[in-house]
mmCIF file of C-alpha atoms in Angstrom:
data_model
loop_
_atom_site.group_PDB
_atom_site.id
_atom_site.type_symbol
_atom_site.label_atom_id
_atom_site.label_comp_id
_atom_site.label_asym_id
_atom_site.label_seq_id
_atom_site.Cartn_x
_atom_site.Cartn_y
_atom_site.Cartn_z
ATOM 1 C CA MET A 1 97.097 122.204 125.790
ATOM 2 C CA ARG A 2 95.578 120.306 128.607
ATOM 3 C CA TYR A 3 96.705 116.941 127.353
ATOM 4 C CA ALA A 4 100.411 117.982 127.580
ATOM 5 C CA LEU A 5 100.145 118.757 130.893
ATOM 6 C CA ALA A 6 100.558 115.604 132.808
ATOM 7 C CA LEU A 7 103.559 114.779 130.723
ATOM 8 C CA ILE A 8 105.209 118.130 131.081
ATOM 9 C CA ALA A 9 104.572 117.713 134.931
ATOM 10 C CA THR A 10 106.453 114.293 134.786
ATOM 11 C CA LEU A 11 109.368 115.657 132.160
ATOM 12 C CA LEU A 12 109.753 118.908 134.959
ATOM 13 C CA ALA A 13 110.160 116.364 137.815
ATOM 14 C CA MET A 14 112.992 114.341 136.212
ATOM 15 C CA PRO A 15 116.591 114.724 137.500
ATOM 16 C CA ALA A 16 119.463 116.595 136.035
ATOM 17 C CA SER A 17 120.934 113.248 134.383
ATOM 18 C CA ALA A 18 119.286 110.280 133.150
ATOM 19 C CA GLU A 19 120.645 106.643 133.068
ATOM 20 C CA PRO A 20 121.033 104.666 129.645
ATOM 21 C CA PHE A 21 118.238 102.254 129.320
ATOM 22 C CA HIS A 22 117.126 99.913 126.260
ATOM 23 C CA PHE A 23 113.637 98.625 124.757
ATOM 24 C CA VAL A 24 112.540 96.430 121.887
ATOM 25 C CA ALA A 25 111.060 97.148 118.656
ATOM 26 C CA PHE A 26 109.624 94.333 116.260
ATOM 27 C CA GLY A 27 106.481 94.084 113.926
ATOM 28 C CA ASP A 28 104.791 92.530 111.010
ATOM 29 C CA MET A 29 104.618 88.881 112.288
ATOM 30 C CA PRO A 30 103.848 86.258 112.302
ATOM 31 C CA TYR A 31 103.051 85.895 108.686
ATOM 32 C CA CYS A 32 101.019 82.776 107.593
ATOM 33 C CA THR A 33 100.039 81.807 104.133
ATOM 34 C CA PRO A 34 96.684 80.123 102.967
ATOM 35 C CA GLY A 35 98.555 77.839 100.613
ATOM 36 C CA ALA A 36 100.504 76.498 103.221
ATOM 37 C CA PRO A 37 98.363 76.151 106.554
ATOM 38 C CA GLN A 38 101.045 73.270 107.846
ATOM 39 C CA ASP A 39 103.634 75.849 108.178
ATOM 40 C CA CYS A 40 101.593 78.307 110.578
ATOM 41 C CA PRO A 41 102.353 76.511 113.679
ATOM 42 C CA ALA A 42 106.117 76.814 113.251
ATOM 43 C CA GLU A 43 105.513 80.735 111.995
ATOM 44 C CA GLU A 44 103.685 81.020 115.255
ATOM 45 C CA GLY A 45 106.338 79.091 117.320
ATOM 46 C CA ARG A 46 109.289 81.516 115.938
ATOM 47 C CA VAL A 47 107.287 84.325 117.170
ATOM 48 C CA ALA A 48 106.931 82.627 120.560
ATOM 49 C CA ALA A 49 110.779 82.048 120.520
ATOM 50 C CA LEU A 50 111.440 85.498 119.823
ATOM 51 C CA MET A 51 109.307 86.666 122.493
ATOM 52 C CA ARG A 52 111.309 84.429 124.895
ATOM 53 C CA GLU A 53 114.389 86.026 123.560
ATOM 54 C CA ILE A 54 113.180 89.650 123.955
ATOM 55 C CA ASN A 55 112.020 88.766 127.764
ATOM 56 C CA ALA A 56 115.677 87.331 128.089
ATOM 57 C CA ALA A 57 117.056 91.124 126.967
ATOM 58 C CA ARG A 58 114.854 92.722 130.181
ATOM 59 C CA PRO A 59 113.677 95.645 127.896
ATOM 60 C CA ALA A 60 112.182 98.643 129.795
ATOM 61 C CA PHE A 61 109.368 98.076 127.213
ATOM 62 C CA SER A 62 109.018 96.779 123.743
ATOM 63 C CA ILE A 63 106.954 98.193 120.796
ATOM 64 C CA PHE A 64 105.143 96.523 118.208
ATOM 65 C CA VAL A 65 104.633 98.369 114.774
ATOM 66 C CA GLY A 66 101.487 96.506 113.677
ATOM 67 C CA ASP A 67 100.905 93.640 111.171
ATOM 68 C CA THR A 68 99.916 90.774 113.498
ATOM 69 C CA LYS A 69 99.167 88.805 110.382
ATOM 70 C CA GLY A 70 99.714 88.404 106.630
ATOM 71 C CA GLY A 71 97.967 90.317 104.189
ATOM 72 C CA SER A 72 96.529 86.927 102.638
ATOM 73 C CA GLU A 73 95.132 85.621 105.967
ATOM 74 C CA LEU A 74 91.752 85.561 106.486
ATOM 75 C CA CYS A 75 90.483 88.697 108.811
ATOM 76 C CA THR A 76 88.561 86.315 110.958
ATOM 77 C CA ASP A 77 88.371 87.166 114.810
ATOM 78 C CA GLU A 78 90.427 84.278 115.542
ATOM 79 C CA ARG A 79 93.510 85.984 113.010
ATOM 80 C CA VAL A 80 93.019 89.359 114.064
ATOM 81 C CA LEU A 81 92.980 88.176 118.034
ATOM 82 C CA ARG A 82 95.602 85.689 117.394
ATOM 83 C CA ALA A 83 98.260 88.060 118.697
ATOM 84 C CA PHE A 84 97.041 87.971 122.269
ATOM 85 C CA THR A 85 98.488 84.476 122.426
ATOM 86 C CA TRP A 86 102.055 85.854 122.498
ATOM 87 C CA MET A 87 101.723 89.307 123.620
ATOM 88 C CA THR A 88 100.673 87.905 126.723
ATOM 89 C CA LEU A 89 103.996 86.113 126.856
ATOM 90 C CA ALA A 90 105.800 89.380 127.592
ATOM 91 C CA ASN A 91 107.165 89.936 131.231
ATOM 92 C CA HIS A 92 107.630 93.746 130.422
ATOM 93 C CA PRO A 93 105.437 96.640 128.916
ATOM 94 C CA LEU A 94 104.438 95.595 125.219
ATOM 95 C CA VAL A 95 102.891 98.859 123.248
ATOM 96 C CA TYR A 96 101.047 97.810 119.948
ATOM 97 C CA THR A 97 100.000 100.402 117.423
ATOM 98 C CA PRO A 98 98.130 98.548 114.281
ATOM 99 C CA GLY A 99 98.887 97.842 110.850
ATOM 100 C CA ASP A 100 97.150 97.556 107.574
ATOM 101 C CA ASN A 101 96.900 93.727 107.355
ATOM 102 C CA GLU A 102 94.758 93.686 110.638
ATOM 103 C CA TRP A 103 92.163 95.706 109.289
ATOM 104 C CA THR A 104 92.667 98.080 106.429
ATOM 105 C CA ASP A 105 93.336 95.333 103.735
ATOM 106 C CA CYS A 106 90.396 93.061 105.165
ATOM 107 C CA TRP A 107 87.892 94.060 102.288
ATOM 108 C CA GLN A 108 90.057 92.319 99.693
ATOM 109 C CA ASP A 109 88.836 88.843 98.248
ATOM 110 C CA ARG A 110 92.307 87.174 99.867
ATOM 111 C CA ALA A 111 91.480 88.446 103.243
ATOM 112 C CA GLY A 112 87.761 87.211 103.061
ATOM 113 C CA ARG A 113 85.856 90.614 102.307
ATOM 114 C CA PHE A 114 85.586 91.677 105.721
ATOM 115 C CA ASP A 115 84.409 95.116 106.420
ATOM 116 C CA PRO A 116 87.566 97.249 107.256
ATOM 117 C CA LEU A 117 85.578 99.753 109.858
ATOM 118 C CA GLU A 118 84.202 96.924 111.869
ATOM 119 C CA ARG A 119 87.512 95.148 112.090
ATOM 120 C CA LEU A 120 88.984 98.491 113.175
ATOM 121 C CA ALA A 121 86.235 98.602 115.768
ATOM 122 C CA LEU A 122 86.929 95.171 117.294
ATOM 123 C CA ILE A 123 91.054 95.776 117.243
ATOM 124 C CA ARG A 124 90.016 99.283 119.433
ATOM 125 C CA ALA A 125 87.663 97.251 121.784
ATOM 126 C CA ARG A 126 89.711 94.428 122.395
ATOM 127 C CA PHE A 127 93.456 95.659 122.210
ATOM 128 C CA PHE A 128 93.075 99.118 123.643
ATOM 129 C CA ARG A 129 90.510 98.552 126.707
ATOM 130 C CA ASP A 130 92.156 101.302 128.853
ATOM 131 C CA ALA A 131 95.011 103.705 129.389
ATOM 132 C CA ARG A 132 97.552 100.838 129.902
ATOM 133 C CA SER A 133 100.002 98.829 127.650
ATOM 134 C CA LEU A 134 99.722 95.110 127.123
ATOM 135 C CA GLY A 135 102.020 92.644 128.665
ATOM 136 C CA ARG A 136 102.825 93.733 131.897
ATOM 137 C CA PRO A 137 100.516 96.784 132.416
ATOM 138 C CA MET A 138 102.390 100.187 132.024
ATOM 139 C CA PRO A 139 100.219 103.368 132.177
ATOM 140 C CA VAL A 140 100.051 105.360 129.219
ATOM 141 C CA THR A 141 98.391 108.970 127.764
ATOM 142 C CA ARG A 142 96.080 108.025 125.312
ATOM 143 C CA GLN A 143 95.222 110.828 122.745
ATOM 144 C CA ALA A 144 91.396 109.728 123.119
ATOM 145 C CA ASP A 145 91.461 110.644 126.898
ATOM 146 C CA ALA A 146 93.763 113.455 126.728
ATOM 147 C CA ASP A 147 91.968 115.362 123.676
ATOM 148 C CA PRO A 148 88.150 114.697 123.892
ATOM 149 C CA THR A 149 87.908 116.029 120.322
ATOM 150 C CA HIS A 150 89.561 113.030 119.143
ATOM 151 C CA ALA A 151 88.010 110.429 121.319
ATOM 152 C CA ALA A 152 88.111 107.720 119.013
ATOM 153 C CA PHE A 153 91.776 107.157 118.601
ATOM 154 C CA VAL A 154 92.528 104.948 121.758
ATOM 155 C CA GLU A 155 95.344 103.506 120.041
ATOM 156 C CA ASN A 156 97.702 106.656 119.731
ATOM 157 C CA ALA A 157 99.457 106.560 122.998
ATOM 158 C CA ARG A 158 102.366 108.443 124.777
ATOM 159 C CA TRP A 159 104.540 107.904 127.454
ATOM 160 C CA GLU A 160 107.970 108.956 128.957
ATOM 161 C CA ARG A 161 111.344 107.318 130.027
ATOM 162 C CA GLY A 162 114.560 108.925 130.790
ATOM 163 C CA GLY A 163 113.798 112.085 129.790
ATOM 164 C CA VAL A 164 112.799 110.849 126.193
ATOM 165 C CA VAL A 165 109.389 111.472 125.179
ATOM 166 C CA PHE A 166 107.653 108.231 123.268
ATOM 167 C CA ALA A 167 104.311 108.050 121.017
ATOM 168 C CA THR A 168 102.828 105.823 118.825
ATOM 169 C CA LEU A 169 100.810 107.257 115.614
ATOM 170 C CA HIS A 170 98.028 105.072 113.708
ATOM 171 C CA VAL A 171 99.582 105.602 110.212
ATOM 172 C CA ILE A 172 99.534 102.290 108.205
ATOM 173 C CA GLY A 173 100.582 100.939 105.002
ATOM 174 C CA SER A 174 98.090 100.363 101.731
ATOM 175 C CA ASN A 175 98.189 104.056 101.378
ATOM 176 C CA ASN A 176 96.839 104.586 105.104
ATOM 177 C CA ASN A 177 93.580 103.404 103.840
ATOM 178 C CA ARG A 178 93.149 106.583 101.479
ATOM 179 C CA PRO A 179 91.762 105.900 97.874
ATOM 180 C CA THR A 180 94.491 106.439 95.324
ATOM 181 C CA ASP A 181 94.406 109.301 92.887
ATOM 182 C CA PRO A 182 93.579 108.336 89.387
ATOM 183 C CA ASP A 183 97.231 108.730 88.512
ATOM 184 C CA GLU A 184 98.713 106.364 91.149
ATOM 185 C CA ARG A 185 99.967 102.991 90.874
ATOM 186 C CA PRO A 186 99.224 100.512 92.078
ATOM 187 C CA ALA A 187 95.420 101.701 92.566
ATOM 188 C CA SER A 188 93.466 100.966 95.749
ATOM 189 C CA ARG A 189 89.807 101.182 95.939
ATOM 190 C CA PRO A 190 88.657 100.724 99.593
ATOM 191 C CA PRO A 191 85.043 100.348 100.172
ATOM 192 C CA GLU A 192 82.708 103.409 100.989
ATOM 193 C CA GLY A 193 83.707 105.212 104.011
ATOM 194 C CA ALA A 194 87.559 104.773 103.808
ATOM 195 C CA MET A 195 87.977 108.327 102.350
ATOM 196 C CA ALA A 196 86.465 109.684 105.612
ATOM 197 C CA GLU A 197 88.114 107.285 107.773
ATOM 198 C CA PHE A 198 91.496 108.400 106.707
ATOM 199 C CA GLU A 199 90.987 112.337 106.753
ATOM 200 C CA ALA A 200 89.819 111.851 110.300
ATOM 201 C CA ARG A 201 92.683 109.435 111.261
ATOM 202 C CA ASP A 202 95.081 111.725 109.254
ATOM 203 C CA ALA A 203 93.981 114.656 110.786
ATOM 204 C CA ALA A 204 94.171 113.083 114.543
ATOM 205 C CA ASN A 205 97.669 111.830 113.806
ATOM 206 C CA ARG A 206 99.093 115.157 112.951
ATOM 207 C CA VAL A 207 97.566 116.735 115.883
ATOM 208 C CA TRP A 208 99.016 113.885 118.210
ATOM 209 C CA LEU A 209 102.484 114.470 116.594
ATOM 210 C CA ALA A 210 102.520 118.171 117.369
ATOM 211 C CA ALA A 211 101.199 117.791 120.801
ATOM 212 C CA THR A 212 104.201 115.065 121.376
ATOM 213 C CA PHE A 213 106.451 117.635 120.314
ATOM 214 C CA ALA A 214 105.161 120.497 122.199
ATOM 215 C CA ALA A 215 105.153 118.433 125.234
ATOM 216 C CA ALA A 216 108.930 117.527 124.586
ATOM 217 C CA ARG A 217 109.581 121.001 123.935
ATOM 218 C CA GLN A 218 108.052 122.582 127.084
ATOM 219 C CA GLY A 219 109.442 119.622 129.235
ATOM 220 C CA ASN A 220 112.902 120.031 128.050
ATOM 221 C CA ALA A 221 112.642 116.295 126.694
ATOM 222 C CA ARG A 222 116.253 115.089 125.549
ATOM 223 C CA ALA A 223 114.831 113.040 122.718
ATOM 224 C CA VAL A 224 111.623 111.819 121.189
ATOM 225 C CA VAL A 225 110.745 108.581 119.901
ATOM 226 C CA LEU A 226 107.814 107.774 117.280
ATOM 227 C CA ALA A 227 106.243 104.497 116.234
ATOM 228 C CA MET A 228 104.286 103.516 113.368
ATOM 229 C CA GLN A 229 103.299 100.835 110.966
ATOM 230 C CA ALA A 230 103.648 102.581 107.679
ATOM 231 C CA ASP A 231 106.844 102.812 105.456
ATOM 232 C CA ILE A 232 106.008 106.630 104.822
ATOM 233 C CA ASP A 233 109.643 107.002 102.755
ATOM 234 C CA TYR A 234 109.155 104.061 100.371
ATOM 235 C CA PRO A 235 107.811 106.185 97.269
ATOM 236 C CA ALA A 236 111.071 108.318 98.087
ATOM 237 C CA ARG A 237 113.530 105.660 98.449
ATOM 238 C CA CYS A 238 112.287 103.367 96.065
ATOM 239 C CA GLY A 239 110.841 105.187 93.042
ATOM 240 C CA ARG A 240 107.503 103.843 93.222
ATOM 241 C CA GLY A 241 104.159 103.382 95.207
ATOM 242 C CA GLN A 242 101.604 105.315 96.964
ATOM 243 C CA THR A 243 102.365 108.488 98.487
ATOM 244 C CA SER A 244 98.386 110.662 98.430
ATOM 245 C CA GLY A 245 97.794 108.998 101.680
ATOM 246 C CA LEU A 246 101.149 109.631 103.561
ATOM 247 C CA VAL A 247 102.517 113.099 102.114
ATOM 248 C CA ALA A 248 101.027 115.204 104.760
ATOM 249 C CA MET A 249 102.174 113.282 107.643
ATOM 250 C CA ARG A 250 105.543 112.689 105.854
ATOM 251 C CA ALA A 251 106.069 116.700 105.690
ATOM 252 C CA ALA A 252 104.437 117.030 109.383
ATOM 253 C CA LEU A 253 107.229 114.886 110.724
ATOM 254 C CA ALA A 254 109.882 116.337 108.880
ATOM 255 C CA SER A 255 108.740 119.902 109.953
ATOM 256 C CA GLU A 256 108.452 118.917 113.781
ATOM 257 C CA ALA A 257 111.501 117.151 114.030
ATOM 258 C CA ALA A 258 113.265 119.946 112.237
ATOM 259 C CA ALA A 259 111.853 122.647 114.762
ATOM 260 C CA PHE A 260 112.578 120.290 117.797
ATOM 261 C CA GLY A 261 116.313 120.332 116.727
ATOM 262 C CA ARG A 262 117.091 117.484 119.241
ATOM 263 C CA PRO A 263 117.189 113.759 118.837
ATOM 264 C CA VAL A 264 114.390 112.066 117.075
ATOM 265 C CA LEU A 265 113.637 108.406 116.383
ATOM 266 C CA LEU A 266 111.479 107.135 114.250
ATOM 267 C CA ILE A 267 110.621 103.340 113.982
ATOM 268 C CA HIS A 268 108.341 101.735 111.575
ATOM 269 C CA GLY A 269 107.669 98.153 109.563
ATOM 270 C CA ASP A 270 106.006 97.581 106.494
ATOM 271 C CA SER A 271 108.548 96.623 104.123
ATOM 272 C CA HIS A 272 109.933 93.759 106.407
ATOM 273 C CA THR A 273 113.783 95.140 105.958
ATOM 274 C CA TRP A 274 116.319 96.066 108.369
ATOM 275 C CA LEU A 275 117.317 99.884 107.681
ATOM 276 C CA GLN A 276 118.618 102.853 109.642
ATOM 277 C CA ASP A 277 119.340 105.915 107.944
ATOM 278 C CA ARG A 278 118.386 109.732 108.127
ATOM 279 C CA PRO A 279 115.746 109.907 105.276
ATOM 280 C CA PHE A 280 114.835 113.894 105.668
ATOM 281 C CA ALA A 281 117.297 116.269 104.318
ATOM 282 C CA THR A 282 115.385 118.948 106.207
ATOM 283 C CA ALA A 283 115.668 117.399 109.473
ATOM 284 C CA THR A 284 119.267 115.391 109.817
ATOM 285 C CA ASN A 285 118.196 115.067 113.718
ATOM 286 C CA LEU A 286 115.874 112.315 112.847
ATOM 287 C CA THR A 287 116.970 108.767 112.582
ATOM 288 C CA ARG A 288 114.612 106.295 111.206
ATOM 289 C CA ILE A 289 114.905 102.684 111.636
ATOM 290 C CA MET A 290 112.431 99.975 109.877
ATOM 291 C CA VAL A 291 112.469 96.803 111.817
ATOM 292 C CA PRO A 292 112.420 93.355 110.249
ATOM 293 C CA GLY A 293 109.472 91.449 109.497
ATOM 294 C CA GLU A 294 107.388 88.632 107.523
ATOM 295 C CA ARG A 295 109.835 85.979 106.959
ATOM 296 C CA ASP A 296 112.406 87.590 108.915
ATOM 297 C CA VAL A 297 111.347 87.179 112.545
ATOM 298 C CA ARG A 298 113.894 89.456 114.521
ATOM 299 C CA ALA A 299 113.488 92.232 116.461
ATOM 300 C CA VAL A 300 115.522 95.419 117.437
ATOM 301 C CA VAL A 301 117.056 96.170 120.729
ATOM 302 C CA VAL A 302 117.315 100.149 120.866
ATOM 303 C CA THR A 303 119.976 101.263 123.788
ATOM 304 C CA VAL A 304 119.074 105.097 124.466
ATOM 305 C CA ASP A 305 121.664 107.110 126.414
ATOM 306 C CA PRO A 306 119.491 110.268 126.951
ATOM 307 C CA GLU A 307 122.990 112.136 127.519
ATOM 308 C CA ALA A 308 124.617 111.647 124.324
ATOM 309 C CA VAL A 309 124.649 113.674 121.303
ATOM 310 C CA ASP A 310 123.805 110.707 119.061
ATOM 311 C CA PRO A 311 121.748 108.494 121.899
ATOM 312 C CA TRP A 312 120.762 105.795 119.649
ATOM 313 C CA SER A 313 122.447 102.222 119.096
ATOM 314 C CA PHE A 314 120.862 98.991 117.685
ATOM 315 C CA ARG A 315 121.266 95.336 117.572
ATOM 316 C CA LEU A 316 118.915 92.750 116.257
ATOM 317 C CA VAL A 317 117.919 89.721 118.199
ATOM 318 C CA GLY A 318 116.263 86.698 117.063
ATOM 319 C CA ALA A 319 116.993 83.645 114.530
ATOM 320 C CA ALA A 320 119.051 85.307 111.322
ATOM 321 C CA ASP A 321 118.307 82.240 108.807
ATOM 322 C CA ARG A 322 116.105 84.312 106.842
ATOM 323 C CA VAL A 323 117.458 87.975 106.407
ATOM 324 C CA ARG A 324 115.955 90.271 103.772
ATOM 325 C CA ASN A 325 118.299 92.614 102.303
ATOM 326 C CA ASP A 326 116.424 94.640 99.791
ATOM 327 C CA PRO A 327 114.649 97.546 101.420
ATOM 328 C CA CYS A 328 112.358 98.226 97.990
#
């Protein structure tokens, strides 16, 4: 309860009306391929160009929803930390939540057989040093600081703008780092320790989700925005894919959003295709957007009108020369 008090105090102090504002969401870039190393500078250049376009849009902040590298790129320090090069170009606060390519999949042969937990520790130490965003520093509330029982989760953040509560949740692709059940396809058997890591993080994420909605309700927030990497609706939408590592979070999202009753926006990446819909029949107040990514190096400008019944509007920015239209 105490980790919601600071946010509640901020919300209670807000004026009766809130002005529209906009922010940017993007993720899954740059993706370089080992078979074509000569193309990597161009891919990195595309992201730098997109950052310049994002800066020109003058967002209140941006959210990067994970996967700072391709899954087949080696998980060396240089590759994992490469994102600093373009994240420092942001002239606004940039909030980052990790993806699977940075650490979860690093045990695979194609990624160099690194220890995923060691890579996760590196990411936490370098990208989440204190309770501020990247880019132009913006204070955030971290789960690690607000809730001592989940002190490891420095990457889960929360902040407020214009009566809207924002939160990141470290939910990732590759079945959320959970070893698959025997009947799941494709099968995934990450190294020893993966199940324990998944169980601890999955529990922490659901606690953070509940705390976010509790603070939003008690502070009379107009809306909630949640950002994560994983496309948690892929199996339901496409009829295939792993579910065991995402089922509890998916159920919690639908339940919390329905109970909140006000507008909720879920932002994620993972499947590299622009998509906007309402994926939960039991929570029709939740709008989901999936940002482009991989070859489609674009970002989404989200305009928020906190006073509107439907507060969200979207436009894409960036080069539209490599658009992918298949969400499965």
